JSON list of C-alpha atoms in Angstrom, two decimals:
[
{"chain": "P", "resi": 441, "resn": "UNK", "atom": "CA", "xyz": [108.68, 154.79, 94.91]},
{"chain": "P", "resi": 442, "resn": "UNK", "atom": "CA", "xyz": [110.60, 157.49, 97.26]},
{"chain": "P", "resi": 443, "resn": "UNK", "atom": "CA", "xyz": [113.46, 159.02, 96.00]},
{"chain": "P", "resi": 444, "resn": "UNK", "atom": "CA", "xyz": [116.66, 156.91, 95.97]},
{"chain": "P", "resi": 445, "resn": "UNK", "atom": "CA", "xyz": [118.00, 155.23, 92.58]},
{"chain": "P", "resi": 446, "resn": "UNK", "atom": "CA", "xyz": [115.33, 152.08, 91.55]},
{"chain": "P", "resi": 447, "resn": "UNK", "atom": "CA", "xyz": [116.35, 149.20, 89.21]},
{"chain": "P", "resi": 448, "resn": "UNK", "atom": "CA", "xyz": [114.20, 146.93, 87.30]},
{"chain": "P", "resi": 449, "resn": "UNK", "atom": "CA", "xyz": [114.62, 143.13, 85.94]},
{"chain": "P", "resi": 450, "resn": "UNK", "atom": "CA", "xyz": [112.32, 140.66, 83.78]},
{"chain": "P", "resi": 451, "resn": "UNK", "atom": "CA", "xyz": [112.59, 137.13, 84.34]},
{"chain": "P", "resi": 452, "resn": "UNK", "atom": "CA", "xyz": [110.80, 134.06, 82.87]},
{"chain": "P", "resi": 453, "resn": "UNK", "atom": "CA", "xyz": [109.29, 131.91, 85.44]},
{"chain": "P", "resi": 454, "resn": "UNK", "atom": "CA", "xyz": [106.49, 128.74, 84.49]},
{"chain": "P", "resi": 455, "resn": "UNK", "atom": "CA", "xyz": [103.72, 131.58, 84.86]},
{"chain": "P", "resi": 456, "resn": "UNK", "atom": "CA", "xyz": [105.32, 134.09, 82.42]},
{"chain": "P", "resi": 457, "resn": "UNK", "atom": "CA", "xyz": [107.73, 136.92, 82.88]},
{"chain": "P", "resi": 458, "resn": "UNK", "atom": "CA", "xyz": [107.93, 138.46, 86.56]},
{"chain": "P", "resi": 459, "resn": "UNK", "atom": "CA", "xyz": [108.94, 142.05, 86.64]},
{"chain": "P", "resi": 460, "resn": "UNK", "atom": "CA", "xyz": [111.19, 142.51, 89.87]},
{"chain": "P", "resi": 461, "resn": "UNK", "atom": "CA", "xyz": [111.56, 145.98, 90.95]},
{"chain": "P", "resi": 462, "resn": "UNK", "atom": "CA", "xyz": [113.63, 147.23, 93.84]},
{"chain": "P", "resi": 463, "resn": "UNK", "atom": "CA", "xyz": [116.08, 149.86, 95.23]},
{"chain": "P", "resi": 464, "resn": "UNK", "atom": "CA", "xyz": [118.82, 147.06, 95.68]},
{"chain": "P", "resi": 465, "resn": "UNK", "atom": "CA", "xyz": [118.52, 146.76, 99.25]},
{"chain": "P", "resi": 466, "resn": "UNK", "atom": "CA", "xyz": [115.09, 145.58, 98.85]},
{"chain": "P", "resi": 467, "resn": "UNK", "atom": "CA", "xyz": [112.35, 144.14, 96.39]},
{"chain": "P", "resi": 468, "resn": "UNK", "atom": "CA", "xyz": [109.68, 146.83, 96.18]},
{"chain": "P", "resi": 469, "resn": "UNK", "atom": "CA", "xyz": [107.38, 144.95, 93.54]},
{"chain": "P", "resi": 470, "resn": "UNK", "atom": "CA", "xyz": [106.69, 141.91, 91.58]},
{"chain": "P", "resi": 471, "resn": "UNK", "atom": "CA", "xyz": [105.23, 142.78, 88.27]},
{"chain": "P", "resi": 472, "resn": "UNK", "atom": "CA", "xyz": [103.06, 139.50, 87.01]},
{"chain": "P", "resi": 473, "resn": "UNK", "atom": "CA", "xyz": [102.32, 138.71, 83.88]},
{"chain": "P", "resi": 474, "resn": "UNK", "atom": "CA", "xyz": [98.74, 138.93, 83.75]},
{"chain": "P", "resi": 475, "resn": "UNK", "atom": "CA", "xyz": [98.21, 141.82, 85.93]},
{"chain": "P", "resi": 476, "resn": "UNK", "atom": "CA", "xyz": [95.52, 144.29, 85.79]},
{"chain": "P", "resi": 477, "resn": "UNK", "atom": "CA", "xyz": [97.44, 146.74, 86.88]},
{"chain": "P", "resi": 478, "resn": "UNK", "atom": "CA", "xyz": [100.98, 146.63, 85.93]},
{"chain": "P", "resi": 479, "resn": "UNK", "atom": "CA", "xyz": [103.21, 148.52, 87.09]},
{"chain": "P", "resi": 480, "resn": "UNK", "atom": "CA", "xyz": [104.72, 151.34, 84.75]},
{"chain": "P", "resi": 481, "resn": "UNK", "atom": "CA", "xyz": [108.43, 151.71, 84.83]},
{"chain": "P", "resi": 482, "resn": "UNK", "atom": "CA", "xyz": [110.16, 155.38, 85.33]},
{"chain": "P", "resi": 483, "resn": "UNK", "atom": "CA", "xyz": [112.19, 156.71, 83.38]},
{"chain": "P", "resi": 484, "resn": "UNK", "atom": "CA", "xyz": [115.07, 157.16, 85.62]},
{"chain": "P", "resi": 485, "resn": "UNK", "atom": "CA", "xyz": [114.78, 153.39, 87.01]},
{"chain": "P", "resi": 486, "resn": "UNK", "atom": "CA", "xyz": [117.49, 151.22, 85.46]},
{"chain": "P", "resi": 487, "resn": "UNK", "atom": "CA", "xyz": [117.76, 147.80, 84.01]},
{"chain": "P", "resi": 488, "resn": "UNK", "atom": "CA", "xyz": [120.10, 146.10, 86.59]},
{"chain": "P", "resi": 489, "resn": "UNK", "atom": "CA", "xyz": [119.75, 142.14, 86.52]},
{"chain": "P", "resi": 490, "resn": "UNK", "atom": "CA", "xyz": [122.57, 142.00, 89.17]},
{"chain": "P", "resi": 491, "resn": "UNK", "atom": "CA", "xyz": [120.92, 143.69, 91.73]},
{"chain": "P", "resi": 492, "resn": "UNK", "atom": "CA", "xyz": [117.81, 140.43, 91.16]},
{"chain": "P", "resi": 493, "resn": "UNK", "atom": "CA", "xyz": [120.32, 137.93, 91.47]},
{"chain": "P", "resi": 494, "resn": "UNK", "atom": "CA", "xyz": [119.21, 136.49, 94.67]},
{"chain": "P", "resi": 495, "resn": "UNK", "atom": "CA", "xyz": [115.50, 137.05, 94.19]},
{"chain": "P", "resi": 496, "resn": "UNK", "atom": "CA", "xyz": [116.11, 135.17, 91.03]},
{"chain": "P", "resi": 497, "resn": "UNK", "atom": "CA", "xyz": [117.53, 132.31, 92.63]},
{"chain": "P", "resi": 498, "resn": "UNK", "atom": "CA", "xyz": [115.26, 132.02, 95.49]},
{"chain": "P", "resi": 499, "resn": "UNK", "atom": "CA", "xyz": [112.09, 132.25, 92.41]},
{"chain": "P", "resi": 500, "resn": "UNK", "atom": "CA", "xyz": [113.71, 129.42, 90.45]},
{"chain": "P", "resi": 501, "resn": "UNK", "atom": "CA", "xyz": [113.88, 127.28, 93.91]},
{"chain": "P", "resi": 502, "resn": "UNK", "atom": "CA", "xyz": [110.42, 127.87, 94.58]},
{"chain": "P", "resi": 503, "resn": "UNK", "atom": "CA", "xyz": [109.83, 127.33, 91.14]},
{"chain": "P", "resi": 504, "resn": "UNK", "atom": "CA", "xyz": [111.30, 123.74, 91.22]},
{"chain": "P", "resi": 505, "resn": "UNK", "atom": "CA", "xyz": [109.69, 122.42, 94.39]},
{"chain": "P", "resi": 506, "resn": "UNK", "atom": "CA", "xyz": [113.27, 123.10, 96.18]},
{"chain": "P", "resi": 507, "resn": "UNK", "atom": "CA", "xyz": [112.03, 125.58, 98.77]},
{"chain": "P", "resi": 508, "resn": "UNK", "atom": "CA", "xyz": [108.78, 126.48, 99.94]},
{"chain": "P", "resi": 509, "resn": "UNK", "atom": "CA", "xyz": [109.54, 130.11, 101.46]},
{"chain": "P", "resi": 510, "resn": "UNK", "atom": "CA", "xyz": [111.40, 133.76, 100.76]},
{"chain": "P", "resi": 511, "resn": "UNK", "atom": "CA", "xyz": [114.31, 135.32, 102.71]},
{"chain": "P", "resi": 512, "resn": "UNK", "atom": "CA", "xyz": [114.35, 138.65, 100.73]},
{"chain": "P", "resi": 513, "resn": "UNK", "atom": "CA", "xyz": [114.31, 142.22, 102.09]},
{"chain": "P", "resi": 514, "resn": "UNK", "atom": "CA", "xyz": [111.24, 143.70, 101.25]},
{"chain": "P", "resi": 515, "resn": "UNK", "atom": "CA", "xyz": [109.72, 147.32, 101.38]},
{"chain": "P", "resi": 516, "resn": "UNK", "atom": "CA", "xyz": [106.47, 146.87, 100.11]},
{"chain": "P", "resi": 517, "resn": "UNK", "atom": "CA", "xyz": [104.23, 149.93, 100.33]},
{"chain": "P", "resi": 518, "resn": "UNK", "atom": "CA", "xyz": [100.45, 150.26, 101.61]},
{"chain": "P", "resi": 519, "resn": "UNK", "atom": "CA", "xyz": [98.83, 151.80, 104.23]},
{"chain": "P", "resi": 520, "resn": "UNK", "atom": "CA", "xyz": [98.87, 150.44, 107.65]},
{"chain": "P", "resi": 521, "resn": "UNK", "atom": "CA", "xyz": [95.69, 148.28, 106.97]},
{"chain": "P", "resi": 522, "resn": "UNK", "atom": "CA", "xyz": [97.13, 147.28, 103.87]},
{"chain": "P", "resi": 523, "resn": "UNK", "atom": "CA", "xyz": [100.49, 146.62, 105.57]},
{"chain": "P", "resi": 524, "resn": "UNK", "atom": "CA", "xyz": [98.67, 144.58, 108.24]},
{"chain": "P", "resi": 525, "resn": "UNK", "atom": "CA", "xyz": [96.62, 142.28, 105.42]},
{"chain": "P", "resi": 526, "resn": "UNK", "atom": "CA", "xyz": [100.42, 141.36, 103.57]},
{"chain": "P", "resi": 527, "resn": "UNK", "atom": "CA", "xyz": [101.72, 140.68, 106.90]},
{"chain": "P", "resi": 528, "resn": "UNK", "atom": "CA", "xyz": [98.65, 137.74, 107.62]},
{"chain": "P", "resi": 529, "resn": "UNK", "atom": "CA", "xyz": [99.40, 136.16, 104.55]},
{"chain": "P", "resi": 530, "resn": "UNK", "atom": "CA", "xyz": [103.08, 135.43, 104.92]},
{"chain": "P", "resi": 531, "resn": "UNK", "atom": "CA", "xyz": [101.74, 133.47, 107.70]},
{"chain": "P", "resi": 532, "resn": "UNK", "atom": "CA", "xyz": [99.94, 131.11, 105.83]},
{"chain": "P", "resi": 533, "resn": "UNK", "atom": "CA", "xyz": [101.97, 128.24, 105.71]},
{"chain": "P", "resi": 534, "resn": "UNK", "atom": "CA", "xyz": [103.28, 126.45, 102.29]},
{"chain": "P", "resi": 535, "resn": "UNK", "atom": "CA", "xyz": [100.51, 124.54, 100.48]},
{"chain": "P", "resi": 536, "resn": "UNK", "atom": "CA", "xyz": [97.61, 125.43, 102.56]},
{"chain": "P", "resi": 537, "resn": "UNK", "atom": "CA", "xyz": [94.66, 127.98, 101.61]},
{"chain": "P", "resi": 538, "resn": "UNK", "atom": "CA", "xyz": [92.41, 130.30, 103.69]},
{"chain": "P", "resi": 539, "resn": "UNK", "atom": "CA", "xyz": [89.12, 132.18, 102.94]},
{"chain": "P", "resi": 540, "resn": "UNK", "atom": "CA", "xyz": [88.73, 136.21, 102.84]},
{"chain": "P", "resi": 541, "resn": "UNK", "atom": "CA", "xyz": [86.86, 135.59, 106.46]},
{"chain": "P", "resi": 542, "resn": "UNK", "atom": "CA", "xyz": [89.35, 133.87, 107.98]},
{"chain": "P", "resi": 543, "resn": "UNK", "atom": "CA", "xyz": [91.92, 136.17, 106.59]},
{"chain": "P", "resi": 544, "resn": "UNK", "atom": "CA", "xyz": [89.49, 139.06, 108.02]},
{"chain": "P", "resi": 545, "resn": "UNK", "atom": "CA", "xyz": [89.54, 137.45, 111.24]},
{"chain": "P", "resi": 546, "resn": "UNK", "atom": "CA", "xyz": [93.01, 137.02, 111.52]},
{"chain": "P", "resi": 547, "resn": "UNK", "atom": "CA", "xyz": [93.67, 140.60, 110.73]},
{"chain": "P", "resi": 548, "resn": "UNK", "atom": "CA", "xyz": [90.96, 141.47, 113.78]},
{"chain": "P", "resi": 549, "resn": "UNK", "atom": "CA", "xyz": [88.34, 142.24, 111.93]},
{"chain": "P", "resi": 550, "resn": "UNK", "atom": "CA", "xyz": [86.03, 139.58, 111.08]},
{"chain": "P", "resi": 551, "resn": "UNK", "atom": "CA", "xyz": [83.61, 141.55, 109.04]},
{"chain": "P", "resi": 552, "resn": "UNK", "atom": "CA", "xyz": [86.15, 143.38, 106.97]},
{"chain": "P", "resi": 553, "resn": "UNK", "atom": "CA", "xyz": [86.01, 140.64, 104.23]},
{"chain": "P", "resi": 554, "resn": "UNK", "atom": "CA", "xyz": [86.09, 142.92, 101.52]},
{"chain": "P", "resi": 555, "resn": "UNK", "atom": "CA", "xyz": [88.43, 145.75, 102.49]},
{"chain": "P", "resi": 556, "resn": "UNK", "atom": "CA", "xyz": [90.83, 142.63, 102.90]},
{"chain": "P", "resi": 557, "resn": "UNK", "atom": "CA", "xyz": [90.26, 141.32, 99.94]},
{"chain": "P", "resi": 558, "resn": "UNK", "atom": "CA", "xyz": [91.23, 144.89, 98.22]},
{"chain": "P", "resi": 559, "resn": "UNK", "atom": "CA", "xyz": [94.34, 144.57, 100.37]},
{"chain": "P", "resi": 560, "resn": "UNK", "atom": "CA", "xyz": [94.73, 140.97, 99.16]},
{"chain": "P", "resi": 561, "resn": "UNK", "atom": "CA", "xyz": [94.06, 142.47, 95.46]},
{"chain": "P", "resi": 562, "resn": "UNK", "atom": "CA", "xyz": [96.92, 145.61, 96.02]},
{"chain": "P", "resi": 563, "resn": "UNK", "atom": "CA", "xyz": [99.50, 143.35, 97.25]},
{"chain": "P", "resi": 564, "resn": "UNK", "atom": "CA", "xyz": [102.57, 144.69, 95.77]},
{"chain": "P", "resi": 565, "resn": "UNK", "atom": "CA", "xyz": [105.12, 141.18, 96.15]},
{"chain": "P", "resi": 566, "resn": "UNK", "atom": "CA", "xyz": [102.87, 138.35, 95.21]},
{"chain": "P", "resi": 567, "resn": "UNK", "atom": "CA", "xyz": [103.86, 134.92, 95.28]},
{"chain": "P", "resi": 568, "resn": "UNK", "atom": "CA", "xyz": [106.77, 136.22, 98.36]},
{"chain": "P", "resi": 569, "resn": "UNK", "atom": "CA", "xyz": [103.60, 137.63, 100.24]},
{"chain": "P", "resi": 570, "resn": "UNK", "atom": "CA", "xyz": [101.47, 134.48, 99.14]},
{"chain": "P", "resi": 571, "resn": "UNK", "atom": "CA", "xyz": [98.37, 136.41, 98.27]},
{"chain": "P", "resi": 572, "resn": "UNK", "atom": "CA", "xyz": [97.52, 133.18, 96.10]},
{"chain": "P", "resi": 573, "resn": "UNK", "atom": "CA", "xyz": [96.55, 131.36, 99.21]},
{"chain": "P", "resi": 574, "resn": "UNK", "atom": "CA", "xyz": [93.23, 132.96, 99.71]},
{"chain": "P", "resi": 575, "resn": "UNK", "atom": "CA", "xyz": [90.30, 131.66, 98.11]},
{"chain": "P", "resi": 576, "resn": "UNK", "atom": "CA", "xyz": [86.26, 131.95, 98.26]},
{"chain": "P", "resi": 577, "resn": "UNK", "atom": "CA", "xyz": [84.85, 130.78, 101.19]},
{"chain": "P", "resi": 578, "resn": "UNK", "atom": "CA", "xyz": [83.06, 127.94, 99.16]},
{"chain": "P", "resi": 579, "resn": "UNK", "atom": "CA", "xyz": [86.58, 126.72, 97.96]},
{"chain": "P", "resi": 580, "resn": "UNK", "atom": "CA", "xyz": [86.30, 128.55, 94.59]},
{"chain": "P", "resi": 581, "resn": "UNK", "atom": "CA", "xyz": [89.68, 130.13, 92.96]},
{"chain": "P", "resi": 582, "resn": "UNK", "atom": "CA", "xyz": [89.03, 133.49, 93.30]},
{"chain": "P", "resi": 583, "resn": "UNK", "atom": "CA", "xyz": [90.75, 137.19, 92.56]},
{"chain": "P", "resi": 584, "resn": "UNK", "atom": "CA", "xyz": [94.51, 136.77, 91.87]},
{"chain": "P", "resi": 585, "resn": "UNK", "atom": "CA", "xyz": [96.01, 140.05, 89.60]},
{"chain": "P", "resi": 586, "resn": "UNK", "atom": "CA", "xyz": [98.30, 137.65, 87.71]},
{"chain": "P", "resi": 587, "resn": "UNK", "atom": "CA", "xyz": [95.04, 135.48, 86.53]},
{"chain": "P", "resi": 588, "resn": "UNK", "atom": "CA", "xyz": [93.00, 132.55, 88.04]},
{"chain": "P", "resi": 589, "resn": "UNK", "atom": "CA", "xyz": [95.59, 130.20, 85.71]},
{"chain": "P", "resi": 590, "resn": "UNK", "atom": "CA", "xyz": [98.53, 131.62, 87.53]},
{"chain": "P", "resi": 591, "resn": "UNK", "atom": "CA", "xyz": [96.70, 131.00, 91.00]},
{"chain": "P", "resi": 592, "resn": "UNK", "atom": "CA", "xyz": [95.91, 127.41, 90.52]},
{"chain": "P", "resi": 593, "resn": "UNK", "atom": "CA", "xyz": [99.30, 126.44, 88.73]},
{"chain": "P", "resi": 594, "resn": "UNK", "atom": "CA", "xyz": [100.74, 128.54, 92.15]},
{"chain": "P", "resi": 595, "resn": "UNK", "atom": "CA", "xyz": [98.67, 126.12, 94.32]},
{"chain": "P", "resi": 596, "resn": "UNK", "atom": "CA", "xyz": [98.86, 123.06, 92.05]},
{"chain": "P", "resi": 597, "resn": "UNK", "atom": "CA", "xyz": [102.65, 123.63, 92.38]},
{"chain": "P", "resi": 598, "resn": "UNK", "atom": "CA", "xyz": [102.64, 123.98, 96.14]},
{"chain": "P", "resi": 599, "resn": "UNK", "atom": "CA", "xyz": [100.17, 120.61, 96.34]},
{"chain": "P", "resi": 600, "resn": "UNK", "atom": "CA", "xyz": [102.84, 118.87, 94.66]},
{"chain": "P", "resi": 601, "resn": "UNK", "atom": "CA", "xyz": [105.95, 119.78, 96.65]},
{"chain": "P", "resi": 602, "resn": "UNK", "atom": "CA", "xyz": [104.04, 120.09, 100.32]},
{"chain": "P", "resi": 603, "resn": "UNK", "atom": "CA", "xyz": [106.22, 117.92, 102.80]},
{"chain": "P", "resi": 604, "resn": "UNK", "atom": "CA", "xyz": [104.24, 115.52, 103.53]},
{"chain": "P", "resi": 605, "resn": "UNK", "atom": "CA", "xyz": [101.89, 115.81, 106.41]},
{"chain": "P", "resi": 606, "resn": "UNK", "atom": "CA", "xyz": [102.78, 113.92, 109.67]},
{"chain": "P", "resi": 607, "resn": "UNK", "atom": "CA", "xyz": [98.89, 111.97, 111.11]},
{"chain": "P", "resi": 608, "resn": "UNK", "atom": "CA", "xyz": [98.97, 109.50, 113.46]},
{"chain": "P", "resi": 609, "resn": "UNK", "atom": "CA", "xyz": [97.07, 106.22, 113.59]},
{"chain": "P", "resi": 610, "resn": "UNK", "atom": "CA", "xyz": [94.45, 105.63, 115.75]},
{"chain": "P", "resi": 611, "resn": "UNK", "atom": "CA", "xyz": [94.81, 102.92, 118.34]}
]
């Protein structure tokens, strides 16, 4: 993570601790509990809770039903493929899910299923970057680093809080 000073913060959330790591001008990394691939602190990073504060408070509102988005700086790094992938899924909106094709497609490939699912799968700011919202093309939970019980209490949660969806009655 570059070469300027990086701090580091744990925080309990409903899915387990989140580790929040970031240069405190922006969140670099969100650490979840069950990952397969946490992320291993440096030495030289410091414990700064301070720096989180904001990040904290916009976690707990999301957390509680009381907002359904993120206004954080992030610096998330990837390749420009990668970069591309996290960028498609911020667009999903709040409480809706999408298949690994249809994310494919939206990137502009519509055959490049699985490279976008290891995207999906090296997505360094879940939950912010909702890679939660994908799912199997048959409907099934699939891949989610934090644990297919984090992704469908992520999902339940966002089911529960969705504003409710405007239809209109047929004459």
């Amino acid at each position: 993570m570059e070469n300027r000073m990086m701090f580091h913060d744990t925080f309990n959330t409903p899915i387990g601790p989140l580790l929040l790591v970031g240069d405190g001008h922006a969140l670099h990394h969100v650490g979840l509990p069950e990952s397969r691939h946490p992320l291993k602190l440096a030495a030289d990073w410091k414990r700064a809770p301070q720096v989180f504060s904001e990040a904290r408070r916009q976690f707990d509102a999301y957390f509680s039903g009381t907002a359904n988005a993120f206004d954080l700086a992030l610096a998330p790094h990837g390749t420009d493929f990668q970069r591309r992938v996290w960028m498609a899924l911020r667009e999903i909106p709040y409480a809706t899910t999408i298949s690994y094709a249809e994310l494919a497609r939206r990137t502009g490939n519509s055959k490049a299923s699985r490279a976008v699912g290891l995207a999906n799968g090296a997505n360094p700011l879940p939950i912010i970057v909702p890679c939660h919202r994908v799912i199997g093309a048959n409907g099934s939970l699939t891949g989610f680093g934090g644990g297919l019980a984090a992704k469908k209490f992520l999902l339940d949660l966002e089911q529960r809080h969705a504003p409710a969806r405007a239809f209109a009655l047929s004459p």
